[in-house]
mmCIF file of C-alpha atoms and ligand atoms in Angstrom:
data_model
loop_
_atom_site.group_PDB
_atom_site.id
_atom_site.type_symbol
_atom_site.label_atom_id
_atom_site.label_comp_id
_atom_site.label_asym_id
_atom_site.label_seq_id
_atom_site.Cartn_x
_atom_site.Cartn_y
_atom_site.Cartn_z
ATOM 1 C CA MET K 1 96.503 78.209 75.023
ATOM 2 C CA ALA K 2 93.912 80.779 76.010
ATOM 3 C CA ASN K 3 94.497 83.382 78.668
ATOM 4 C CA LEU K 4 91.210 85.186 79.017
ATOM 5 C CA ILE K 5 89.549 87.842 81.138
ATOM 6 C CA PHE K 6 85.801 88.118 81.493
ATOM 7 C CA LEU K 7 84.859 91.725 82.178
ATOM 8 C CA GLY K 8 81.409 93.175 82.726
ATOM 9 C CA PRO K 9 79.046 94.526 85.373
ATOM 10 C CA PRO K 10 77.530 92.318 88.086
ATOM 11 C CA GLY K 11 74.777 90.196 86.590
ATOM 12 C CA ALA K 12 75.992 90.493 82.994
ATOM 13 C CA GLY K 13 76.032 86.694 82.777
ATOM 14 C CA LYS K 14 79.763 86.115 83.165
ATOM 15 C CA GLY K 15 79.324 83.129 85.499
ATOM 16 C CA THR K 16 76.793 81.420 83.223
ATOM 17 C CA GLN K 17 78.791 81.933 80.049
ATOM 18 C CA ALA K 18 82.071 81.074 81.756
ATOM 19 C CA GLU K 19 80.885 77.501 82.151
ATOM 20 C CA ALA K 20 80.528 76.996 78.389
ATOM 21 C CA ILE K 21 83.931 78.544 77.712
ATOM 22 C CA ILE K 22 85.839 76.464 80.247
ATOM 23 C CA ASN K 23 84.171 73.243 79.082
ATOM 24 C CA GLU K 24 85.029 73.962 75.468
ATOM 25 C CA LEU K 25 88.581 75.221 75.994
ATOM 26 C CA LYS K 26 89.415 72.908 78.934
ATOM 27 C CA ILE K 27 90.773 75.723 81.052
ATOM 28 C CA PRO K 28 89.913 76.583 84.665
ATOM 29 C CA GLN K 29 87.635 79.452 85.638
ATOM 30 C CA ILE K 30 89.154 81.671 88.291
ATOM 31 C CA SER K 31 86.300 83.550 89.928
ATOM 32 C CA THR K 32 87.501 85.844 92.710
ATOM 33 C CA GLY K 33 83.863 86.185 93.849
ATOM 34 C CA ASP K 34 83.643 82.373 94.285
ATOM 35 C CA ILE K 35 86.983 82.251 96.134
ATOM 36 C CA ILE K 36 85.838 85.073 98.419
ATOM 37 C CA ARG K 37 82.453 83.414 99.084
ATOM 38 C CA ALA K 38 84.248 80.125 99.925
ATOM 39 C CA ALA K 39 86.417 81.970 102.483
ATOM 40 C CA ILE K 40 83.293 83.561 103.961
ATOM 41 C CA ARG K 41 81.623 80.140 104.279
ATOM 42 C CA GLU K 42 84.685 78.763 106.090
ATOM 43 C CA GLY K 43 84.217 81.521 108.664
ATOM 44 C CA THR K 44 87.932 82.365 108.951
ATOM 45 C CA ALA K 45 89.094 85.778 110.162
ATOM 46 C CA LEU K 46 89.814 86.709 106.552
ATOM 47 C CA GLY K 47 86.356 85.457 105.557
ATOM 48 C CA LYS K 48 84.733 87.719 108.143
ATOM 49 C CA GLU K 49 86.693 90.673 106.804
ATOM 50 C CA PHE K 50 85.580 89.817 103.245
ATOM 51 C CA LYS K 51 81.935 89.655 104.313
ATOM 52 C CA SER K 52 82.009 93.216 105.625
ATOM 53 C CA TYR K 53 82.895 94.348 102.089
ATOM 54 C CA THR K 54 80.705 92.040 100.000
ATOM 55 C CA ASP K 55 77.591 92.686 102.110
ATOM 56 C CA ALA K 56 78.079 96.410 101.606
ATOM 57 C CA GLY K 57 78.511 95.955 97.835
ATOM 58 C CA LYS K 58 82.072 97.244 98.092
ATOM 59 C CA LEU K 59 85.207 95.861 96.522
ATOM 60 C CA VAL K 60 87.619 93.896 98.697
ATOM 61 C CA PRO K 61 91.047 95.645 98.986
ATOM 62 C CA ASP K 62 93.297 95.135 95.966
ATOM 63 C CA ASP K 63 96.285 93.605 97.753
ATOM 64 C CA LEU K 64 94.176 90.776 99.245
ATOM 65 C CA VAL K 65 92.597 89.891 95.912
ATOM 66 C CA ASN K 66 95.877 90.189 94.011
ATOM 67 C CA ARG K 67 97.539 87.725 96.364
ATOM 68 C CA MET K 68 94.684 85.225 95.953
ATOM 69 C CA VAL K 69 94.940 85.366 92.175
ATOM 70 C CA ASP K 70 98.732 85.080 92.171
ATOM 71 C CA GLU K 71 98.477 81.911 94.283
ATOM 72 C CA ARG K 72 95.739 80.499 92.080
ATOM 73 C CA LEU K 73 97.671 81.139 88.849
ATOM 74 C CA ALA K 74 100.601 79.174 90.302
ATOM 75 C CA GLN K 75 98.547 75.958 90.303
ATOM 76 C CA PRO K 76 99.320 73.421 87.568
ATOM 77 C CA ASP K 77 95.789 73.393 86.084
ATOM 78 C CA CYS K 78 96.406 76.936 84.800
ATOM 79 C CA LYS K 79 99.134 75.673 82.413
ATOM 80 C CA PRO K 80 96.811 75.441 79.366
ATOM 81 C CA GLY K 81 95.281 78.831 80.142
ATOM 82 C CA PHE K 82 92.626 80.352 82.380
ATOM 83 C CA LEU K 83 89.455 82.394 82.391
ATOM 84 C CA LEU K 84 89.540 85.171 84.963
ATOM 85 C CA ASP K 85 85.978 85.981 86.027
ATOM 86 C CA GLY K 86 85.509 89.066 88.199
ATOM 87 C CA PHE K 87 89.209 89.942 88.221
ATOM 88 C CA PRO K 88 90.712 92.448 87.617
ATOM 89 C CA ARG K 89 88.161 94.929 88.945
ATOM 90 C CA THR K 90 90.433 97.997 89.291
ATOM 91 C CA VAL K 91 93.338 99.461 87.342
ATOM 92 C CA VAL K 92 95.633 98.585 90.290
ATOM 93 C CA GLN K 93 94.554 94.940 89.932
ATOM 94 C CA ALA K 94 95.059 95.046 86.149
ATOM 95 C CA GLU K 95 98.591 96.352 86.629
ATOM 96 C CA ALA K 96 99.282 93.667 89.232
ATOM 97 C CA LEU K 97 97.991 91.037 86.806
ATOM 98 C CA ASP K 98 100.259 92.369 84.046
ATOM 99 C CA ALA K 99 103.209 91.924 86.428
ATOM 100 C CA MET K 100 102.089 88.392 87.473
ATOM 101 C CA LEU K 101 101.804 87.323 83.851
ATOM 102 C CA ALA K 102 105.088 88.970 82.800
ATOM 103 C CA ARG K 103 106.856 87.108 85.619
ATOM 104 C CA ARG K 104 105.537 83.853 84.180
ATOM 105 C CA GLY K 105 106.272 84.789 80.558
ATOM 106 C CA LEU K 106 102.527 84.828 79.772
ATOM 107 C CA LYS K 107 100.321 87.200 77.802
ATOM 108 C CA LEU K 108 96.574 87.805 77.669
ATOM 109 C CA ASP K 109 94.748 86.734 74.505
ATOM 110 C CA HIS K 110 91.354 88.413 74.895
ATOM 111 C CA VAL K 111 89.456 90.576 77.340
ATOM 112 C CA LEU K 112 85.796 89.731 76.768
ATOM 113 C CA LEU K 113 83.541 92.619 77.798
ATOM 114 C CA LEU K 114 79.944 91.526 78.294
ATOM 115 C CA GLU K 115 77.844 94.673 77.896
ATOM 116 C CA VAL K 116 74.427 94.984 79.582
ATOM 117 C CA ALA K 117 72.543 98.160 80.604
ATOM 118 C CA ASP K 118 72.014 98.833 84.332
ATOM 119 C CA ALA K 119 68.196 98.545 84.201
ATOM 120 C CA VAL K 120 68.457 95.041 82.750
ATOM 121 C CA LEU K 121 71.035 94.042 85.368
ATOM 122 C CA LEU K 122 68.767 95.096 88.181
ATOM 123 C CA GLU K 123 65.969 92.828 87.000
ATOM 124 C CA ARG K 124 68.335 89.928 86.348
ATOM 125 C CA ILE K 125 70.158 90.065 89.662
ATOM 126 C CA THR K 126 67.326 90.637 92.086
ATOM 127 C CA GLY K 127 65.536 87.567 90.634
ATOM 128 C CA ARG K 128 68.599 85.341 90.941
ATOM 129 C CA ARG K 129 68.303 82.304 93.274
ATOM 130 C CA SER K 130 70.643 79.370 93.745
ATOM 131 C CA ASP K 131 70.195 75.788 94.845
ATOM 132 C CA PRO K 132 72.562 75.093 97.766
ATOM 133 C CA GLN K 133 72.451 71.355 96.996
ATOM 134 C CA THR K 134 73.613 71.547 93.368
ATOM 135 C CA GLY K 135 75.014 75.061 93.004
ATOM 136 C CA ARG K 136 72.667 75.601 90.032
ATOM 137 C CA VAL K 137 71.557 79.223 89.588
ATOM 138 C CA TYR K 138 67.972 80.021 88.527
ATOM 139 C CA HIS K 139 65.989 83.187 87.840
ATOM 140 C CA VAL K 140 62.463 83.515 89.232
ATOM 141 C CA LYS K 141 61.208 84.923 85.916
ATOM 142 C CA PHE K 142 63.674 84.041 83.139
ATOM 143 C CA ASP K 143 64.774 80.578 84.264
ATOM 144 C CA PRO K 144 62.270 79.432 86.908
ATOM 145 C CA PRO K 145 63.223 76.536 89.188
ATOM 146 C CA PRO K 146 61.091 73.380 89.411
ATOM 147 C CA PRO K 147 58.398 74.047 92.069
ATOM 148 C CA GLU K 148 59.480 71.087 94.229
ATOM 149 C CA ILE K 149 62.849 72.671 95.016
ATOM 150 C CA ALA K 150 61.606 76.284 95.273
ATOM 151 C CA ASP K 151 61.606 76.181 99.093
ATOM 152 C CA ARG K 152 65.269 75.358 99.432
ATOM 153 C CA LEU K 153 66.593 78.048 97.066
ATOM 154 C CA ILE K 154 68.625 80.902 98.481
ATOM 155 C CA GLN K 155 69.441 84.423 97.401
ATOM 156 C CA ARG K 156 73.011 85.693 97.604
ATOM 157 C CA SER K 157 73.173 88.211 100.462
ATOM 158 C CA ASP K 158 74.603 90.798 98.044
ATOM 159 C CA ASP K 159 71.893 90.277 95.384
ATOM 160 C CA THR K 160 69.373 92.663 96.947
ATOM 161 C CA GLU K 161 68.450 95.867 95.136
ATOM 162 C CA GLU K 162 70.167 98.064 97.711
ATOM 163 C CA VAL K 163 73.496 96.211 97.593
ATOM 164 C CA LEU K 164 73.312 95.834 93.822
ATOM 165 C CA ARG K 165 73.042 99.604 93.382
ATOM 166 C CA LYS K 166 76.252 99.965 95.387
ATOM 167 C CA ARG K 167 77.950 97.210 93.338
ATOM 168 C CA LEU K 168 76.983 98.985 90.123
ATOM 169 C CA GLU K 169 78.373 102.255 91.478
ATOM 170 C CA GLU K 170 81.634 100.471 92.276
ATOM 171 C CA TYR K 171 81.650 98.994 88.775
ATOM 172 C CA HIS K 172 81.195 102.329 87.033
ATOM 173 C CA ALA K 173 83.680 104.148 89.271
ATOM 174 C CA LYS K 174 86.455 101.576 89.636
ATOM 175 C CA THR K 175 86.072 98.807 87.053
ATOM 176 C CA SER K 176 84.948 100.652 83.929
ATOM 177 C CA PRO K 177 88.371 102.391 83.597
ATOM 178 C CA LEU K 178 89.601 98.933 82.570
ATOM 179 C CA ILE K 179 87.694 99.322 79.296
ATOM 180 C CA PRO K 180 90.045 102.015 77.901
ATOM 181 C CA TYR K 181 92.965 100.253 79.630
ATOM 182 C CA TYR K 182 92.467 97.037 77.636
ATOM 183 C CA ASP K 183 91.279 98.872 74.554
ATOM 184 C CA ARG K 184 94.656 100.610 74.386
ATOM 185 C CA ALA K 185 96.336 97.218 74.698
ATOM 186 C CA LYS K 186 94.182 96.022 71.741
ATOM 187 C CA LEU K 187 92.781 93.192 73.851
ATOM 188 C CA LEU K 188 89.210 94.406 74.350
ATOM 189 C CA ARG K 189 86.406 92.461 72.610
ATOM 190 C CA ARG K 190 82.954 93.968 73.144
ATOM 191 C CA ILE K 191 80.091 91.481 73.304
ATOM 192 C CA ASP K 192 76.419 92.410 73.441
ATOM 193 C CA GLY K 193 75.218 90.645 76.613
ATOM 194 C CA VAL K 194 71.500 90.961 75.860
ATOM 195 C CA GLY K 195 69.786 87.999 74.200
ATOM 196 C CA SER K 196 69.269 84.308 74.872
ATOM 197 C CA MET K 197 72.034 82.314 76.549
ATOM 198 C CA ASP K 198 72.726 80.498 73.257
ATOM 199 C CA THR K 199 72.873 83.712 71.233
ATOM 200 C CA ILE K 200 75.371 85.243 73.630
ATOM 201 C CA ARG K 201 77.419 82.062 73.712
ATOM 202 C CA GLY K 202 77.535 82.190 69.884
ATOM 203 C CA ARG K 203 78.838 85.760 70.000
ATOM 204 C CA ILE K 204 81.545 84.791 72.494
ATOM 205 C CA PHE K 205 82.715 81.771 70.506
ATOM 206 C CA GLY K 206 82.712 83.913 67.357
ATOM 207 C CA VAL K 207 85.267 86.164 69.052
ATOM 208 C CA LEU K 208 87.317 83.250 70.409
ATOM 209 C CA ARG K 209 87.468 81.673 66.966
ATOM 210 C CA GLY K 210 88.605 84.970 65.510
ATOM 211 C CA LYS K 211 85.481 85.648 63.467
HETATM 212 P P1 AMP U 1 81.176 88.623 92.110
HETATM 213 O O1 AMP U 1 80.710 87.239 92.425
HETATM 214 O O2 AMP U 1 82.267 88.636 91.072
HETATM 215 O O3 AMP U 1 80.059 89.565 91.783
HETATM 216 O O4 AMP U 1 81.862 89.192 93.447
HETATM 217 C C1 AMP U 1 81.122 89.355 94.642
HETATM 218 C C2 AMP U 1 81.825 90.334 95.563
HETATM 219 O O5 AMP U 1 83.134 89.848 95.900
HETATM 220 C C3 AMP U 1 82.077 91.729 94.987
HETATM 221 O O6 AMP U 1 80.955 92.564 95.133
HETATM 222 C C4 AMP U 1 83.259 92.193 95.810
HETATM 223 O O7 AMP U 1 82.865 92.578 97.118
HETATM 224 C C5 AMP U 1 84.070 90.915 95.952
HETATM 225 N N1 AMP U 1 85.034 90.755 94.819
HETATM 226 C C6 AMP U 1 85.019 89.792 93.861
HETATM 227 N N2 AMP U 1 86.043 89.949 93.010
HETATM 228 C C7 AMP U 1 86.723 91.052 93.419
HETATM 229 C C8 AMP U 1 87.854 91.755 92.941
HETATM 230 N N3 AMP U 1 88.520 91.363 91.842
HETATM 231 N N4 AMP U 1 88.259 92.858 93.633
HETATM 232 C C9 AMP U 1 87.608 93.269 94.735
HETATM 233 N N5 AMP U 1 86.515 92.684 95.230
HETATM 234 C C10 AMP U 1 86.074 91.568 94.588
#
């Protein structure tokens, strides 16, 4: 049983590292960003509303996100645990999550905080490209794609420098108060997010194994 939160600024590597954690622990990853992007792709009225926020680098209103997570946690695959990626992002969301878990008789085990300085994030995010055919994410400098697929790669519309600056502002203003929030609850585990993917994975598993 592992009920986990992945906390950290945009581009800290949460998505990449989440994959290793969910494969190892056999728990689902609940990424509110992915759920929101799926709604945008479907082109529903809600999706259009989401896009106006994500394209401006702003957070989607708490009540909408809280409802999505509550519905997702009700699904049977969350029985053995879950990894929340990109949620909660505000203290209001964290309080809503506490209530959702209490209602289900569940508790959090760890809040993993992946720490990376803003300057590093900027370089990482603006070079990020994904392959629409496989979903694989590359980096033009740190993890270059094979040349034959370079033409089909796309950049997330919110991965530009301008939008990223706004996302970082939102992170520092609204999400970083979660650090003292979970520290007080003795759930916060700080992880240095700078290094190779394997090194960071080792740090995360060290925490999960209680080392
Ligand atoms: P992410 O993929 O986690 O970086 O999320 C992309 C965008 O989706 C964010 O910039 C927000 O606009 C929106 N979003 C994702 N998760 C949340 C959340 N928990 N609360 C509010 N907005 C969110």
